PDB file of C-alpha atoms in Angstrom:
ATOM      1  CA  MET A 378     -87.428 197.886 -98.884  1.00 86.00           C
ATOM      2  CA  THR A 379     -86.042 194.375 -98.545  1.00 95.00           C
ATOM      3  CA  LYS A 380     -84.848 194.142 -94.956  1.00 97.00           C
ATOM      4  CA  VAL A 381     -82.183 191.517 -94.308  1.00 98.00           C
ATOM      5  CA  THR A 382     -80.575 190.614 -90.986  1.00 98.00           C
ATOM      6  CA  LEU A 383     -77.072 189.134 -90.838  1.00 98.00           C
ATOM      7  CA  HIS A 384     -75.140 187.906 -87.820  1.00 98.00           C
ATOM      8  CA  TYR A 385     -71.358 188.170 -87.696  1.00 98.00           C
ATOM      9  CA  GLY A 386     -68.877 186.624 -85.320  1.00 97.00           C
ATOM     10  CA  LEU A 387     -65.832 188.717 -84.553  1.00 96.00           C
ATOM     11  CA  THR A 388     -62.171 187.803 -84.699  1.00 95.00           C
ATOM     12  CA  ARG A 389     -61.537 189.719 -81.461  1.00 92.00           C
ATOM     13  CA  PRO A 390     -63.573 191.537 -78.807  1.00 88.00           C
ATOM     14  CA  LEU A 391     -64.619 195.069 -79.680  1.00 90.00           C
ATOM     15  CA  ASN A 392     -62.825 198.048 -78.196  1.00 91.00           C
ATOM     16  CA  ASP A 393     -63.839 201.697 -77.788  1.00 92.00           C
ATOM     17  CA  GLN A 394     -62.601 202.654 -81.269  1.00 94.00           C
ATOM     18  CA  ASP A 395     -64.663 199.829 -82.804  1.00 94.00           C
ATOM     19  CA  LEU A 396     -67.766 201.157 -81.053  1.00 92.00           C
ATOM     20  CA  GLN A 397     -67.135 204.584 -82.588  1.00 95.00           C
ATOM     21  CA  ASN A 398     -66.663 202.927 -85.983  1.00 96.00           C
ATOM     22  CA  ILE A 399     -70.010 201.146 -85.569  1.00 96.00           C
ATOM     23  CA  ALA A 400     -71.641 204.525 -85.008  1.00 94.00           C
ATOM     24  CA  ASN A 401     -70.040 205.702 -88.260  1.00 96.00           C
ATOM     25  CA  VAL A 402     -71.314 202.661 -90.195  1.00 96.00           C
ATOM     26  CA  HIS A 403     -74.869 203.835 -89.512  1.00 92.00           C
ATOM     27  CA  SER A 404     -74.308 206.643 -92.024  1.00 93.00           C
ATOM     28  CA  THR A 405     -73.782 204.090 -94.829  1.00 95.00           C
ATOM     29  CA  TYR A 406     -76.607 204.157 -97.362  1.00 96.00           C
ATOM     30  CA  GLY A 407     -78.765 201.068 -96.839  1.00 97.00           C
ATOM     31  CA  VAL A 408     -77.596 200.205 -93.319  1.00 97.00           C
ATOM     32  CA  VAL A 409     -80.587 200.234 -90.990  1.00 97.00           C
ATOM     33  CA  ARG A 410     -79.126 199.008 -87.693  1.00 97.00           C
ATOM     34  CA  VAL A 411     -75.931 197.573 -86.230  1.00 97.00           C
ATOM     35  CA  GLN A 412     -76.368 195.950 -82.837  1.00 96.00           C
ATOM     36  CA  VAL A 413     -73.556 194.698 -80.624  1.00 94.00           C
ATOM     37  CA  ALA A 414     -74.095 191.571 -78.522  1.00 92.00           C
ATOM     38  CA  PRO A 415     -73.704 192.148 -74.764  1.00 90.00           C
ATOM     39  CA  SER A 416     -70.620 189.901 -74.843  1.00 86.00           C
ATOM     40  CA  LEU A 417     -69.003 192.262 -77.426  1.00 84.00           C
ATOM     41  CA  ASN A 418     -68.106 189.305 -79.656  1.00 88.00           C
ATOM     42  CA  LYS A 419     -70.952 189.404 -82.213  1.00 94.00           C
ATOM     43  CA  LEU A 420     -72.693 191.923 -84.442  1.00 96.00           C
ATOM     44  CA  THR A 421     -76.202 191.853 -85.837  1.00 98.00           C
ATOM     45  CA  VAL A 422     -76.670 194.018 -88.910  1.00 98.00           C
ATOM     46  CA  ASP A 423     -79.999 194.950 -90.488  1.00 98.00           C
ATOM     47  CA  TYR A 424     -79.775 196.432 -93.955  1.00 98.00           C
ATOM     48  CA  ASP A 425     -81.865 197.183 -97.019  1.00 98.00           C
ATOM     49  CA  ALA A 426     -80.904 194.605 -99.652  1.00 97.00           C
ATOM     50  CA  SER A 427     -82.543 196.682-102.383  1.00 96.00           C
ATOM     51  CA  ARG A 428     -79.899 199.349-101.749  1.00 96.00           C
ATOM     52  CA  LEU A 429     -76.848 197.367-100.618  1.00 96.00           C
ATOM     53  CA  MET A 430     -75.527 193.926-101.527  1.00 96.00           C
ATOM     54  CA  LYS A 431     -74.118 191.564 -98.887  1.00 97.00           C
ATOM     55  CA  GLY A 432     -70.580 191.788-100.268  1.00 97.00           C
ATOM     56  CA  ASP A 433     -70.736 195.577-100.275  1.00 97.00           C
ATOM     57  CA  LEU A 434     -72.011 195.585 -96.700  1.00 97.00           C
ATOM     58  CA  GLU A 435     -69.162 193.342 -95.552  1.00 98.00           C
ATOM     59  CA  ALA A 436     -66.628 195.502 -97.389  1.00 97.00           C
ATOM     60  CA  GLU A 437     -68.057 198.582 -95.671  1.00 96.00           C
ATOM     61  CA  LEU A 438     -67.841 196.940 -92.234  1.00 97.00           C
ATOM     62  CA  ARG A 439     -64.203 196.026 -92.901  1.00 97.00           C
ATOM     63  CA  ARG A 440     -63.451 199.492 -94.284  1.00 97.00           C
ATOM     64  CA  HIS A 441     -64.582 200.850 -90.932  1.00 97.00           C
ATOM     65  CA  GLY A 442     -62.105 198.509 -89.213  1.00 96.00           C
ATOM     66  CA  LEU A 443     -64.642 196.099 -87.753  1.00 97.00           C
ATOM     67  CA  PRO A 444     -63.161 192.625 -87.149  1.00 96.00           C
ATOM     68  CA  ILE A 445     -65.928 190.521 -88.730  1.00 97.00           C
ATOM     69  CA  ALA A 446     -65.139 186.849 -89.230  1.00 92.00           C
TER      70      ALA A 446
END
């Protein structure tokens, strides 16, 4: 496993639906953890780079409606 941590700014604060979508992202193959900053304006994502490429991860976050910058 090649664990990678990425930090994303958000284009808007998260809402309740976004928090549900984050829970759904956890089921994506290769995603280890998605953590929301207390301010609700940043995400920290840990993933397995041997199973998921950065571009694929970002596409998956967007597919789930997350407003990553």
